[in-house]
Structures are given as structure tokens and as C-alpha cells.
Amino acid sequence: MTDIQATDAASGAGGTAEDDAFRVIEARELCLTFETNDGPVHALSNVDLTVDRGEFVSFIGPSGCGKTTLLRVIADLEKATAGTISVNGMSPEEARRKRAYGYVFQAAALYPWRTIAGNVALPLEIMGLDKAERAERIARNLELVNLSGFERKFPWQLSGGMQQRASIARALAVEPDLLLMDEPFGALDEIVRDHLNEQLNQLWDRTNKTVIFVTHSIPEAVFLSTKIVVMSPRPGRVHDVIDCNLPRERTLDIRETPEFLEIAHRVRDGLRAGHAYDDE
Amino acid sequence: MSRSVPLTVLAGGIALLAGLAIQIISADAVWSPSYGLAAALLAGSYLLAIVWRHGAAAAFLLLATVHLAAIPLIGHIGHGEGEMGPAYWALLISGWLAAWTSVTRLTAAARAVPPSAKQAINLLIPFVFGVWLILIWEAVTRGAGVPQVLLPAPSAVWAKLIASLPILWADFVQTFMKAVIAGYVLGCGIGFGTAILVDRSPFLKRGLMPVGNMVSALPIIGVAPIMVMWFGFDWQSKAAVVVIMTFFPMLVNTLEGLSASSAMQRDLMRTYAASYSQTLLKLRLVEALPFIFNALKINSTLALIGAIVSEFFGTPIVGMGFRISTEVGRMNVDMVWAEIAVAALAGSAFYGSLVLIERTLTFWHPSNR
Ligand SMILES: Nc1ncnc2c1ncn2[C@@H]1O[C@H](COP(=O)(O)OP(=O)(O)O)[C@@H](O)[C@H]1O
Ligand SMILES: [Mg+2]
């Protein structure tokens, strides 16, 4: 195992200057309250989070615990009402303007008037890349998600799983160092999901990207992550942060090992405790 | 497979037999060889409809026979204009039912043919419908001797149309090519531009929308004379009326279209740090296309009505509206109908070409794919 990064740096709030250079996300006492007609909804309450470069961090928790909201705050799609957050040492807005991240939404959100290749080309056109560069990135990233040969199909001609893979290719084509993924495999069947999990693990291992990944699935979280953030609802908050020190390179067989099952067990306990706390 | 005879065939056959019976027993029924030929061809059609029921070939043969029968059916009127009795009307009804049967058979056959042929059949069906509308119109007006002033026969309108082509063309140029096109392009263009501005500025939205709403509610008979005073008698004042009529539908539809994109699609553009104009061009305007075309289609009709009607309120001595108002005064109703035919043709061609452009530009929309 080549675990170069200090993956257990979650507690390193008072790190040195070198640590800060590796810091991708730094959130302190983050709060976000939605004002709705039925009164305020506390989507995030006093959330602390640290993510270092090269980490794979999963957010797990029941529906409505603020996973999506936290990801959207990082992406500057939502503004925190209190607390501080920095992305790559900048405000989320600056980071977004510098195209610091790629975002994969829960639904594929492909444009129906563009072909699959055209959809992957969209961010590249916006970035102003030339045609040759665009063609190269489209081919490479569609290959990566096993969609070579579907370039000229329109999204509605593809299955849901293929559409979601195209949307992942679209996020990867931007070549961001940080990937934000909101339940990207939630709507896919088990087999496709396993396959994409393996591919995502390889991609992350090879490119040393930082990934923040929202999921409902405990095995998926444990298989992919270096760190699992267990969240609980009402108000949305971080209940526990569990380190996941499996080797960086993983195959699906790892899911049978005692180490894997041990971590999965701890995550499940964390989720249960979060609920119990909620019921008081 | 059912052996029962379809209702249209049954009713048509009975009408045919009843017509023949009346023809034979009634002393004052008009007789001509055309009547006999039409009856024979219709009898052949019904026989065919009963014997050979399935497939595109049978349907087309039936269609051909029925329309062949239509020729002597109309020709027979020449032997007694305004003197047609029950024997003839029964035959006409029988012919119409035979045509109906052939269209039903064609629709059924269209399910089993390749898509290209299906498209041709789908075009043929409204055409057959239109042909029989005109046939019945011709037969009723001439056969029953309906006065010209009430409703001229299509053949009379056609004759008038051919005889007055230069006048009709001049009117068409004045009203359609000048007033309608200029007013339509300006009205839709300004409406679209205003929508883009209003979309960017909430202040404009609150200030302008009520005013626009009011302008669109102005009655054309009030606006048209004022425009004549402002812009003179020629086509410019008519174009101004068209601008007023088309502006608001375009404004409202474009505004609605600009907010048609989903929040997720707009968030996606935000994550790419796309500029306002990039989001507008690559996402919002594309999503707005179906709405914009909706306005373009509504406006094509409004523009034609607006230009024609506003010519009732002062115009040089040319133009479709001018012609209609003066020829009505002279009781030249066939000329009025000839202008109406030109307007209908121009309006349908205008509308149809918009639909074609829309289909190619919004092929991706769930309603088109
Ligand atoms: N735009 C919004 N307006 C009001 N309430 C919202 C909005 N977005 C999310 N919420 C609420 O915030 C809470 C957290 O939502 P979310 O982050 O989507 O949860 P998760 O992704 O964990 O299922 C939920 O109670 C949800 O109803
Ligand atoms: Mg969510």
C-alpha cells in the first residue's frame, strides 16, 4: 500500500503552513438555514470539515441530513448563513470562478439537443478550448466511462445508466483536481454500480484527485473512501468522521475482508446512533 | 375477422339505392348520362369496399374509384342548375360516405406500411377531406341554386380568382409582402428584444409588463385610425398595427421560455463559471425555442388579421382589406371570396413554414421525438 497522504488529518485544525498547502476544504461552524413558508429549516448546523488533497471523502446519512446542501455550499451553489468555508484556500465563489471543481449531479442533466459528444463538449466550449483539444478530451473521457461509439447518440436514446456515465465524463473532461459527486450512482443497478465504483477508485488512485462523494450505501462509501463523514438530520450536522485506511488500490474482493467489514460496522453504528440521538 | 359490413358502407349503399329509386319513380328528377355514370361508379366502389377490404392497394383503388365518381357527380349539375332534387342529394351523400370509407381504409392501411409511405398517407387524408368539402360546397351551391351573394360556388370563386390575378397580386404585395412582413418582423423582433431586457431587470418587469398588457388589450378598431393619422394611409400604418398586435405575445412567450430551463441545468452552467451570455445562448434560449415558436405561430395569424382589418380604416386604393370592404359594398361577393382564398393560402403557407422550421430546430423536444 502506498498511502502517501496523511489521510487522518481530520483532527489537524491547527496545522502548519505545509499542511495548509494540501488543504482543499476547510469549513468551520458552517450553518445554513433555509427560510421556508413552514418556518426555518436548519439544513446545516455547526459543520466542521477538513479535506486534504488526494483524499476521497464520502458523506453518508439518511435523506434530508444536508449532504447535498453541504456539497452545494462547497460548490458555491448555495451560500452558508454562518461560519467560514474555504476551497483551495479561496472563497467558494473564487474557486468556482477558477473552475476548481467538477460537479456530478444526482440526475444526469444532459442537454437533449446536444449529442453525447456535444454534452461533454459543453464545459470545454465554455472554457474556450480549441477544437482539437476538445475532440481529444471527449474521446478520452468517453472511453474512460465505456461510452466510446455513442458519441453521436442523443441522451434520450441512451439508458439511465449510460446517461449518468456521460455526465461523469462531462465532469471529468474539465480535468478538475476536485470532484464533487452527489449520489452519482444512486439510480443505477448493482452490477453497473460495482463496475463504476471500481473505475472511480482506479481513476482516483491514478490521478490523485480529491473526491467528495455523497452516497446512501455503506459498502460503496467504505469501498471508495479514505474518510467517511456520517451525518444526521434535524438539524443537519456531522455526527462522526470515520477513517478508512484500506489500501488505495482496491478490488471488489476487499468487501469480504475483516478490515472492510469492521469499518462498515462502525459506519452502521454511527448511522444508528445519529438516529437515536434524533429520536430523543 | 369480422364479416359484418361497416356502417359507412351500409349507409352509403342504402343512400345510393334510395337515390336510384327516387330517380326512376319521380317524374321531375333531372336525368343525364352523368347521373348514370356516377351511380355506376359508386356502386362499383361499394362492391369493392365489401369484397376487398384489407391492404393499402385496396384502399387506394377505392379512393381512385370514388374520386372518379366525383367528376360525373359534379358534371350532372350542369344539366339543371338549381333544380337538383332528393335523387341527387342521396347520390351526393352516398359519394361522401364512400370517400369516408376510403379514408378509413387508408388510415387502417397506414399502420402497416413503412414510415415514408405513412407520412404520404398522413398528408393525403386532410387533402381528401378538403377535396370533399369543396365538392359538397360546389354541389350544394349550384345544385340548390344558392344566391351568389350568400355563398358563391367554389368554381365561381376560382373563375374570379383567375380573371383577377393582377389585382389580387397587387393587393397581396401591398398587404402581405409589405404590411404583414414588416410589421411581423418588427413586432416579433422588438418583443423578443424587450423580453431579453425585461428578463435581466426586475425593475423593467414590474414597470413594463402592466403597460404591455394594456397595449395588447387595445381594440384594433381604435388603434388602426390613430396609426393612420400617425403614419399615413400607406402600408406603414398597417405595419404599425401589426407591430402592436404581435409585440406582446412574443414578449410574454419569450419571457416564459427563458425561465423554462430547470434549476439543475442552470446550476450546471454555474459550476462551469459560464458567463451570462453563454448561459443565455447555450441553455436558456434553446429551452425557450418551443415558446418562441408558439408566439411566432400565433403572431402569423394575428399579423394577417391585423393588416387586413386595419385597411378598413383608410388606405390607398390597393390592399386585401381595402378590396374586401369595397367589393362587399358592390355586392361582388365572388371577389371577396377570392381575396379570402388568397389570405387563407398565404396564411397557411406562412404557418406551415413556421411549423417546418420549428420541427427541425426543436427535434429534441419530448413532443417531437
Ligand atoms: N432550496 C431549499 N429550500 C428549502 N429547503 C431546502 C432546500 N434545499 C434543501 N432543503 C432542506 O434542507 C434539508 C437538507 O436537504 P439535502 O441537503 O437535500 O439533504 P440530503 O441531500 O442529505 O438528502 C432538507 O430538510 C431539505 O428539505
Ligand atoms: Mg441529496
XYZ file of C-alpha atoms and ligand atoms in Angstrom:
677
model
C 0.000 0.000 0.000
C 1.231 3.457 -0.878
C -0.649 5.684 1.473
C 1.462 8.800 0.998
C -1.169 11.308 2.074
C -1.880 11.832 5.712
C -5.461 10.686 5.425
C -6.146 11.026 9.096
C -5.523 14.754 9.086
C -9.140 15.401 10.049
C -8.082 16.497 13.503
C -5.382 18.793 12.184
C -7.249 22.037 12.622
C -4.142 23.837 13.790
C -1.842 22.554 11.034
C 1.435 24.047 9.856
C 1.905 26.108 6.690
C 2.788 22.975 4.677
C -0.426 21.314 5.797
C -2.415 24.278 4.531
C -0.925 23.854 1.073
C -2.571 20.420 0.958
C -5.851 21.648 2.317
C -8.685 21.550 -0.195
C -11.718 22.163 2.036
C -11.713 23.865 5.375
C -15.106 24.504 6.969
C -15.651 25.877 10.472
C -19.013 26.066 12.267
C -20.842 26.170 8.997
C -24.576 26.833 9.270
C -27.219 27.073 6.611
C -30.846 27.783 7.344
C -33.493 27.789 4.584
C -36.334 30.181 5.260
C -39.457 28.385 4.075
C -43.168 29.067 4.439
C -43.308 26.438 7.192
C -40.575 28.230 9.134
C -36.785 27.848 9.063
C -35.166 24.556 8.016
C -31.771 24.001 9.605
C -30.098 22.127 6.738
C -26.604 22.517 8.221
C -25.740 23.258 11.801
C -22.178 23.874 13.060
C -20.479 21.672 10.497
C -16.699 21.327 10.744
C -14.949 19.619 7.866
C -11.393 19.289 6.634
C -10.447 17.642 3.367
C -6.839 17.328 2.206
C -5.551 16.896 -1.295
C -5.870 13.365 -2.611
C -8.474 12.297 -0.092
C -11.663 10.502 -1.013
C -14.327 11.687 1.407
C -17.848 10.272 1.499
C -20.875 11.926 3.084
C -23.340 9.340 4.307
C -26.580 9.732 6.207
C -30.352 9.496 5.926
C -32.290 11.647 3.482
C -32.594 15.262 4.459
C -29.478 15.367 6.655
C -27.866 18.049 4.496
C -25.431 16.039 2.328
C -26.476 17.747 -0.882
C -26.626 21.125 0.818
C -23.065 20.772 2.148
C -21.825 19.779 -1.295
C -23.638 22.750 -2.824
C -22.089 25.136 -0.327
C -18.644 23.864 -1.320
C -19.616 24.348 -4.984
C -20.910 27.892 -4.330
C -24.397 26.888 -5.474
C -25.673 27.740 -2.010
C -24.401 30.368 0.477
C -23.807 29.460 4.117
C -25.700 31.655 6.565
C -22.948 31.469 9.198
C -19.456 30.068 9.679
C -16.479 30.029 7.351
C -15.511 27.829 4.448
C -12.572 27.869 2.067
C -11.953 25.844 -1.088
C -8.320 25.607 -2.201
C -7.642 28.455 0.224
C -10.180 30.703 -1.552
C -13.807 31.540 -1.020
C -16.114 29.044 -2.758
C -17.083 31.741 -5.261
C -13.479 32.401 -6.288
C -12.872 28.676 -6.540
C -15.932 28.244 -8.731
C -14.850 31.096 -10.992
C -11.454 29.405 -11.366
C -13.256 26.161 -12.269
C -11.640 24.392 -9.336
C -14.092 21.501 -9.289
C -16.261 19.262 -11.436
C -19.774 18.571 -10.171
C -21.781 15.452 -10.908
C -25.460 15.928 -10.119
C -27.859 13.306 -8.831
C -29.558 13.299 -12.257
C -27.555 13.289 -15.471
C -28.826 16.762 -16.533
C -27.689 16.288 -20.125
C -28.952 18.757 -22.718
C -31.359 16.888 -25.016
C -30.444 18.993 -28.073
C -26.797 18.003 -27.839
C -25.338 14.628 -28.713
C -23.366 12.746 -26.075
C -20.144 14.175 -27.511
C -21.783 17.614 -27.650
C -22.730 17.369 -23.993
C -19.189 16.504 -22.960
C -18.023 19.382 -25.157
C -20.266 21.899 -23.372
C -17.939 22.849 -20.481
C -14.957 22.729 -22.843
C -16.643 25.235 -25.173
C -17.393 27.469 -22.219
C -13.744 27.259 -21.137
C -12.772 28.327 -24.643
C -10.705 25.261 -25.565
C -9.891 24.798 -29.236
C -11.484 22.127 -31.368
C -8.601 19.653 -31.390
C -8.233 19.786 -27.618
C -11.976 19.329 -27.201
C -12.062 16.316 -29.514
C -9.175 14.708 -27.670
C -10.741 15.193 -24.230
C -14.162 13.988 -25.413
C -12.690 10.783 -26.849
C -10.532 10.101 -23.787
C -13.246 10.671 -21.197
C -15.978 8.803 -23.054
C -13.541 5.903 -23.342
C -12.991 6.108 -19.589
C -16.687 5.612 -18.830
C -17.095 2.962 -21.570
C -19.160 5.105 -23.891
C -16.945 5.057 -26.966
C -19.143 4.618 -30.029
C -22.060 6.534 -28.534
C -20.682 9.984 -29.388
C -23.397 10.799 -31.915
C -26.361 9.450 -29.961
C -28.740 11.839 -28.260
C -29.226 11.474 -24.481
C -32.812 10.269 -24.795
C -31.601 7.373 -26.927
C -29.489 6.027 -24.037
C -30.361 4.176 -20.831
C -30.323 5.979 -17.484
C -27.012 4.373 -16.525
C -25.374 5.411 -19.770
C -26.677 8.951 -19.347
C -25.178 9.145 -15.873
C -21.842 7.842 -17.180
C -21.922 10.538 -19.862
C -22.473 13.153 -17.174
C -19.447 11.802 -15.285
C -17.380 12.012 -18.476
C -18.564 15.604 -18.829
C -17.356 16.464 -15.303
C -14.038 14.670 -15.827
C -13.409 16.406 -19.161
C -12.921 19.680 -17.287
C -9.947 17.900 -15.639
C -10.566 19.367 -12.199
C -8.418 18.456 -9.192
C -11.555 18.297 -7.099
C -14.602 16.179 -7.965
C -17.904 16.743 -6.193
C -20.345 13.883 -6.752
C -23.906 13.827 -5.425
C -25.177 10.225 -5.347
C -23.961 9.727 -8.913
C -24.716 6.001 -8.929
C -27.923 6.176 -6.902
C -30.203 5.305 -9.810
C -28.032 2.557 -11.315
C -28.344 -1.187 -10.945
C -25.969 -3.164 -8.739
C -23.724 -4.525 -11.499
C -23.164 -1.222 -13.256
C -22.644 0.381 -9.888
C -19.925 -2.099 -8.857
C -18.183 -1.597 -12.160
C -18.267 2.190 -11.898
C -17.094 2.020 -8.278
C -14.011 0.115 -9.383
C -13.363 2.548 -12.200
C -13.791 5.539 -9.936
C -11.358 4.007 -7.444
C -8.776 3.465 -10.209
C -9.265 6.970 -11.556
C -8.806 8.497 -8.125
C -5.782 6.292 -7.378
C -4.073 7.118 -10.689
C -4.753 10.845 -10.867
C -4.528 11.738 -7.195
C -7.687 13.832 -7.465
C -9.629 14.862 -4.403
C -13.148 13.443 -4.421
C -16.123 14.338 -2.255
C -18.839 11.773 -2.731
C -22.395 11.658 -1.415
C -23.944 8.226 -1.032
C -26.651 6.232 0.708
C -24.756 2.981 0.517
C -22.437 1.839 3.306
C -20.452 -0.675 1.154
C -19.986 1.943 -1.542
C -18.728 4.503 0.997
C -16.304 2.075 2.617
C -15.059 0.717 -0.697
C -14.252 4.137 -2.124
C -13.283 6.373 0.770
C -10.320 7.359 2.841
C -12.666 9.138 5.194
C -16.391 8.739 5.842
C -18.415 11.633 7.220
C -21.525 10.305 8.951
C -24.276 12.921 9.061
C -27.571 13.071 10.921
C -30.717 15.129 10.336
C -32.765 17.840 12.024
C -30.631 19.847 12.287
C -28.253 18.565 9.607
C -24.864 18.015 11.236
C -21.734 15.863 11.213
C -22.268 13.015 13.650
C -18.941 11.228 13.241
C -15.879 11.075 10.986
C -14.557 7.557 10.396
C -11.138 6.913 8.848
C -10.988 4.222 6.267
C -7.361 3.149 5.914
C -7.712 0.412 3.320
C -5.086 0.257 0.548
C -5.510 2.946 -2.108
C -5.800 0.365 -4.851
C -8.873 -1.732 -4.180
C -10.758 -4.515 -5.892
C -14.307 -5.558 -5.133
C -12.982 -8.638 -3.255
C -11.885 -6.313 -0.484
C -15.507 -6.181 0.587
C -15.156 -9.670 2.115
C -12.135 -8.789 4.294
C -12.467 -8.367 8.075
C -10.975 -4.829 7.886
C -13.673 -3.769 5.432
C -16.470 -5.318 7.467
C -15.122 -3.729 10.622
C -15.274 -0.240 9.131
C -18.701 -0.917 7.611
C -19.878 -1.948 11.056
C -18.630 1.275 12.593
C -20.372 3.334 9.917
C -23.625 1.476 10.535
C -23.311 2.072 14.294
C -22.662 5.735 13.606
C -25.778 5.992 11.454
C -27.864 4.251 14.120
C -26.534 6.495 16.886
C -27.302 9.531 14.759
C -30.893 8.387 14.505
C -31.190 7.505 18.185
C -29.969 10.986 19.059
C -32.610 12.314 16.729
C -35.419 10.432 18.484
C -34.724 11.871 21.949
C -62.042 -11.311 -38.865
C -65.459 -9.748 -38.842
C -67.753 -10.377 -41.803
C -70.093 -7.546 -40.875
C -70.348 -4.617 -43.266
C -69.082 -1.271 -41.845
C -71.758 1.292 -41.037
C -70.496 3.815 -43.616
C -70.696 1.190 -46.367
C -74.163 0.143 -45.298
C -75.487 3.721 -45.089
C -73.770 4.695 -48.352
C -75.224 1.690 -50.178
C -78.714 2.451 -48.898
C -78.349 6.123 -49.948
C -77.249 5.003 -53.402
C -80.208 2.643 -53.817
C -82.633 5.251 -52.449
C -81.295 7.859 -54.894
C -81.690 5.493 -57.833
C -85.208 4.543 -56.756
C -86.294 8.170 -56.500
C -84.646 8.915 -59.852
C -86.703 6.174 -61.507
C -90.103 6.805 -59.927
C -90.006 10.606 -59.705
C -91.145 12.393 -62.845
C -89.387 15.726 -62.326
C -85.930 14.374 -61.414
C -83.199 15.723 -63.705
C -81.695 12.959 -65.809
C -78.364 12.885 -67.638
C -75.823 10.210 -68.580
C -73.526 11.719 -65.920
C -76.011 10.657 -63.262
C -75.930 7.101 -64.506
C -72.128 7.079 -64.697
C -71.734 8.488 -61.169
C -74.215 5.942 -59.807
C -72.431 3.100 -61.587
C -69.002 4.140 -60.290
C -70.341 4.490 -56.763
C -71.974 1.073 -56.993
C -68.592 -0.255 -58.102
C -66.909 1.445 -55.119
C -69.269 -0.154 -52.620
C -68.887 -3.550 -54.212
C -65.126 -3.127 -53.989
C -65.381 -1.966 -50.372
C -67.291 -5.124 -49.463
C -65.277 -7.639 -51.481
C -61.686 -6.403 -50.992
C -61.286 -4.961 -47.528
C -57.654 -5.022 -46.486
C -54.337 -3.547 -47.520
C -53.064 -0.315 -48.992
C -53.730 -1.394 -52.604
C -57.443 -1.978 -51.920
C -57.690 1.365 -50.119
C -56.033 3.237 -52.985
C -58.219 1.552 -55.628
C -61.302 2.502 -53.607
C -60.024 6.073 -53.274
C -59.459 6.309 -57.045
C -62.912 4.940 -57.935
C -64.678 7.272 -55.511
C -62.915 10.312 -56.896
C -63.565 9.198 -60.437
C -67.255 9.111 -59.498
C -66.993 12.691 -58.226
C -66.389 14.004 -61.761
C -69.793 12.978 -63.269
C -71.378 13.736 -59.896
C -70.453 17.427 -60.285
C -70.889 17.316 -64.083
C -74.530 16.298 -63.652
C -75.383 19.665 -62.054
C -74.772 21.340 -65.408
C -77.972 19.682 -66.679
C -80.145 21.574 -64.269
C -78.539 24.304 -62.122
C -80.643 24.915 -59.036
C -83.023 22.082 -59.897
C -81.415 19.178 -58.065
C -83.828 17.093 -56.022
C -83.674 14.236 -53.499
C -82.401 11.782 -56.127
C -79.252 13.883 -56.484
C -78.723 14.637 -52.795
C -78.947 10.934 -51.975
C -76.265 10.256 -54.567
C -74.079 13.055 -53.131
C -74.400 11.657 -49.602
C -73.580 8.205 -50.942
C -70.434 9.604 -52.624
C -69.365 11.342 -49.439
C -69.806 8.151 -47.408
C -67.777 6.211 -49.991
C -64.963 8.766 -49.632
C -65.193 8.443 -45.869
C -64.874 4.663 -46.186
C -61.800 5.016 -48.389
C -60.129 7.347 -45.858
C -60.900 4.951 -43.002
C -59.352 2.104 -45.011
C -56.312 4.274 -45.782
C -55.827 5.102 -42.094
C -56.005 1.419 -41.248
C -53.552 0.551 -44.037
C -51.168 3.306 -42.876
C -50.398 1.287 -39.731
C -48.779 -1.483 -41.729
C -46.650 0.468 -44.231
C -43.082 1.872 -43.905
C -42.733 5.328 -42.254
C -42.119 7.229 -45.503
C -45.331 5.900 -47.062
C -47.128 6.551 -43.790
C -46.154 10.214 -43.990
C -47.538 10.440 -47.528
C -50.818 8.875 -46.403
C -50.993 11.246 -43.452
C -50.729 14.142 -45.904
C -53.281 12.582 -48.248
C -56.016 12.280 -45.633
C -56.528 16.026 -44.951
C -56.246 16.575 -48.703
C -59.123 14.161 -49.403
C -61.086 15.854 -46.664
C -60.516 19.270 -48.262
C -61.475 17.983 -51.709
C -64.829 16.684 -50.446
C -65.508 19.869 -48.538
C -65.152 21.783 -51.806
C -67.123 19.153 -53.787
C -70.069 19.322 -51.400
C -69.879 23.109 -51.314
C -69.944 23.177 -55.135
C -72.797 20.656 -55.354
C -74.957 22.397 -52.748
C -74.498 25.968 -54.012
C -75.059 25.119 -57.666
C -77.419 22.190 -57.256
C -79.781 24.050 -54.913
C -79.261 27.406 -56.617
C -77.923 29.268 -53.563
C -77.762 33.003 -54.446
C -74.224 34.239 -55.300
C -74.430 36.962 -52.620
C -74.978 34.404 -49.889
C -72.356 31.883 -50.948
C -70.744 31.671 -54.375
C -69.761 28.239 -55.697
C -66.036 27.369 -55.487
C -65.942 27.203 -59.287
C -67.229 30.792 -59.488
C -64.638 31.923 -56.922
C -61.939 30.128 -58.887
C -63.035 31.759 -62.156
C -62.987 35.175 -60.494
C -59.594 34.444 -58.981
C -58.081 33.513 -62.339
C -59.659 36.510 -64.058
C -58.397 38.994 -61.412
C -54.893 37.669 -60.842
C -53.136 41.038 -61.419
C -55.396 42.841 -58.928
C -55.093 40.038 -56.362
C -51.321 40.034 -56.740
C -51.115 43.812 -56.229
C -53.312 43.503 -53.135
C -51.195 40.636 -51.853
C -47.972 42.607 -52.289
C -49.445 45.657 -50.566
C -50.937 43.832 -47.595
C -48.828 40.727 -47.109
C -45.394 41.457 -48.515
C -45.284 44.984 -47.116
C -47.549 45.478 -44.078
C -47.631 41.935 -42.681
C -43.972 41.037 -43.176
C -42.605 44.389 -41.988
C -44.948 44.552 -39.005
C -44.379 40.904 -38.102
C -40.598 41.108 -38.207
C -40.543 44.375 -36.257
C -43.177 43.318 -33.708
C -41.635 39.908 -33.040
C -38.120 41.386 -33.012
C -38.966 44.163 -30.561
C -40.978 41.747 -28.404
C -38.033 39.360 -28.287
C -35.505 42.097 -27.504
C -37.727 43.525 -24.800
C -38.095 40.063 -23.269
C -34.309 39.746 -23.014
C -34.092 43.179 -21.337
C -37.037 42.544 -19.014
C -35.562 39.181 -18.041
C -32.389 40.924 -16.855
C -34.089 43.704 -14.959
C -36.739 43.077 -12.297
C -37.477 46.807 -12.325
C -38.419 46.713 -16.012
C -40.503 43.626 -15.391
C -42.616 45.376 -12.803
C -42.873 48.612 -14.771
C -43.276 47.367 -18.319
C -45.461 44.293 -18.036
C -48.658 46.119 -16.959
C -48.150 48.671 -19.756
C -47.573 45.894 -22.294
C -50.641 44.117 -21.003
C -52.707 47.248 -21.505
C -51.372 47.872 -25.023
C -52.211 44.317 -26.035
C -55.767 44.798 -24.822
C -56.320 47.885 -27.009
C -59.065 47.240 -29.589
C -57.780 47.198 -33.152
C -60.623 49.450 -34.386
C -59.378 52.137 -32.000
C -55.707 51.701 -32.793
C -55.933 51.486 -36.580
C -57.311 55.019 -37.255
C -54.759 56.518 -34.857
C -51.940 54.726 -36.663
C -53.280 56.089 -39.951
C -53.034 59.600 -38.507
C -49.505 58.954 -37.250
C -48.014 57.047 -40.143
C -50.177 57.964 -43.144
C -52.514 55.993 -45.403
C -49.964 53.622 -46.894
C -48.768 50.251 -45.564
C -46.641 51.790 -42.794
C -49.695 52.465 -40.621
C -50.881 48.867 -41.139
C -47.448 47.562 -40.229
C -47.647 49.671 -37.052
C -50.935 47.981 -36.112
C -49.308 44.603 -36.720
C -46.357 45.607 -34.511
C -48.741 46.448 -31.674
C -50.630 43.183 -32.096
C -47.589 40.909 -32.291
C -45.336 42.574 -29.716
C -46.981 41.351 -26.565
C -47.494 37.655 -27.406
C -43.795 37.481 -28.301
C -42.758 39.291 -25.104
C -44.834 37.059 -22.829
C -43.910 33.786 -24.531
C -40.197 34.530 -24.674
C -40.192 35.532 -21.007
C -41.919 32.290 -20.102
C -39.487 30.353 -22.290
C -36.460 31.989 -20.679
C -37.470 30.539 -17.330
C -38.206 27.092 -18.784
C -34.755 25.663 -18.101
C -34.549 23.607 -14.922
C -32.683 24.787 -11.835
C -30.250 21.879 -12.232
C -29.393 22.860 -15.786
C -28.703 26.426 -14.689
C -26.652 25.203 -11.706
C -24.610 23.155 -14.160
C -23.748 26.299 -16.109
C -22.830 27.981 -12.818
C -20.370 25.217 -11.966
C -18.655 25.914 -15.296
C -18.470 29.609 -14.369
C -20.354 30.322 -17.602
C -20.995 33.988 -18.358
C -24.492 35.446 -18.631
C -24.395 35.380 -22.416
C -23.025 31.817 -22.548
C -25.856 30.604 -20.321
C -28.334 32.560 -22.418
C -27.132 31.216 -25.764
C -26.220 27.663 -24.876
C -29.063 26.906 -22.487
C -31.883 29.350 -21.881
C -32.648 30.407 -25.440
C -32.591 26.818 -26.645
C -35.042 25.831 -23.916
C -37.133 28.867 -24.887
C -37.392 27.845 -28.554
C -40.718 25.975 -28.276
C -42.222 29.022 -26.536
C -40.773 31.447 -29.092
C -42.172 29.385 -31.941
C -45.509 29.320 -30.222
C -45.511 33.127 -30.329
C -44.301 33.158 -33.947
C -47.211 30.916 -34.935
C -49.851 32.881 -33.029
C -48.417 36.099 -34.452
C -48.500 34.859 -38.049
C -52.286 34.654 -37.766
C -52.640 37.878 -35.791
C -50.487 39.799 -38.263
C -52.623 38.825 -41.241
C -55.871 39.670 -39.443
C -54.431 42.954 -38.173
C -53.165 44.110 -41.562
C -56.399 43.238 -43.394
C -58.739 44.729 -40.813
C -56.751 47.944 -40.394
C -57.131 48.604 -44.115
C -60.835 49.168 -43.402
C -59.805 52.466 -41.784
C -58.192 54.390 -44.596
C -55.856 53.052 -47.252
C -54.628 53.775 -50.775
C -56.790 52.046 -53.404
C -54.961 48.743 -53.125
C -54.748 46.027 -50.485
C -56.646 42.901 -49.438
C -58.649 44.627 -46.720
C -59.456 47.562 -48.966
C -60.634 45.208 -51.721
C -62.826 43.200 -49.362
C -64.528 46.285 -47.931
C -65.221 47.901 -51.330
C -66.306 44.725 -53.150
C -68.727 43.860 -50.340
C -70.267 47.278 -50.901
C -70.684 46.465 -54.593
C -72.145 43.023 -53.843
C -69.223 41.392 -55.716
C -69.074 38.579 -53.228
C -67.060 36.287 -55.504
C -64.194 38.808 -55.405
C -64.411 38.898 -51.603
C -64.149 35.122 -51.570
C -61.226 35.226 -53.971
C -59.407 37.564 -51.526
C -60.344 35.250 -48.665
C -58.901 32.325 -50.619
C -55.639 34.232 -51.163
C -55.499 35.156 -47.470
C -56.159 31.554 -46.431
C -53.483 30.257 -48.779
C -50.899 32.849 -47.684
C -51.749 32.333 -44.007
C -51.472 28.541 -44.243
C -48.184 28.725 -46.145
C -46.807 31.164 -43.549
C -47.945 29.000 -40.644
C -46.828 25.788 -42.324
C -43.303 27.017 -42.985
C -43.022 28.107 -39.337
C -44.075 24.620 -38.247
C -41.429 23.079 -40.521
C -38.672 25.311 -39.133
C -39.854 24.592 -35.610
C -39.720 20.828 -36.180
C -36.113 20.962 -37.352
C -34.983 23.286 -34.544
C -36.789 21.554 -31.679
C -36.328 17.938 -32.772
C -35.043 17.220 -29.266
C -38.225 18.311 -27.505
C -40.242 15.424 -25.985
C -43.246 16.421 -28.114
C -41.272 15.944 -31.364
C -39.042 12.947 -30.841
N -33.769 25.134 -1.576
C -34.262 24.662 -0.424
N -35.253 25.333 0.222
C -35.748 24.866 1.372
N -35.336 23.761 1.993
C -34.358 23.054 1.422
C -33.778 23.455 0.183
N -32.824 22.560 -0.160
C -32.831 21.633 0.816
N -33.734 21.924 1.781
C -33.967 21.174 3.016
O -32.738 21.034 3.673
C -32.630 19.737 4.249
C -31.371 19.063 3.725
O -31.556 18.746 2.352
P -30.475 17.991 1.487
O -29.179 18.662 1.659
O -31.011 17.911 0.096
O -30.464 16.549 2.140
P -29.813 15.205 1.595
O -29.070 15.504 0.360
O -28.932 14.734 2.721
O -30.935 14.251 1.386
C -33.891 19.010 3.918
O -34.761 19.081 5.032
C -34.454 19.773 2.754
O -35.842 19.707 2.749
Mg -29.360 14.741 -1.652
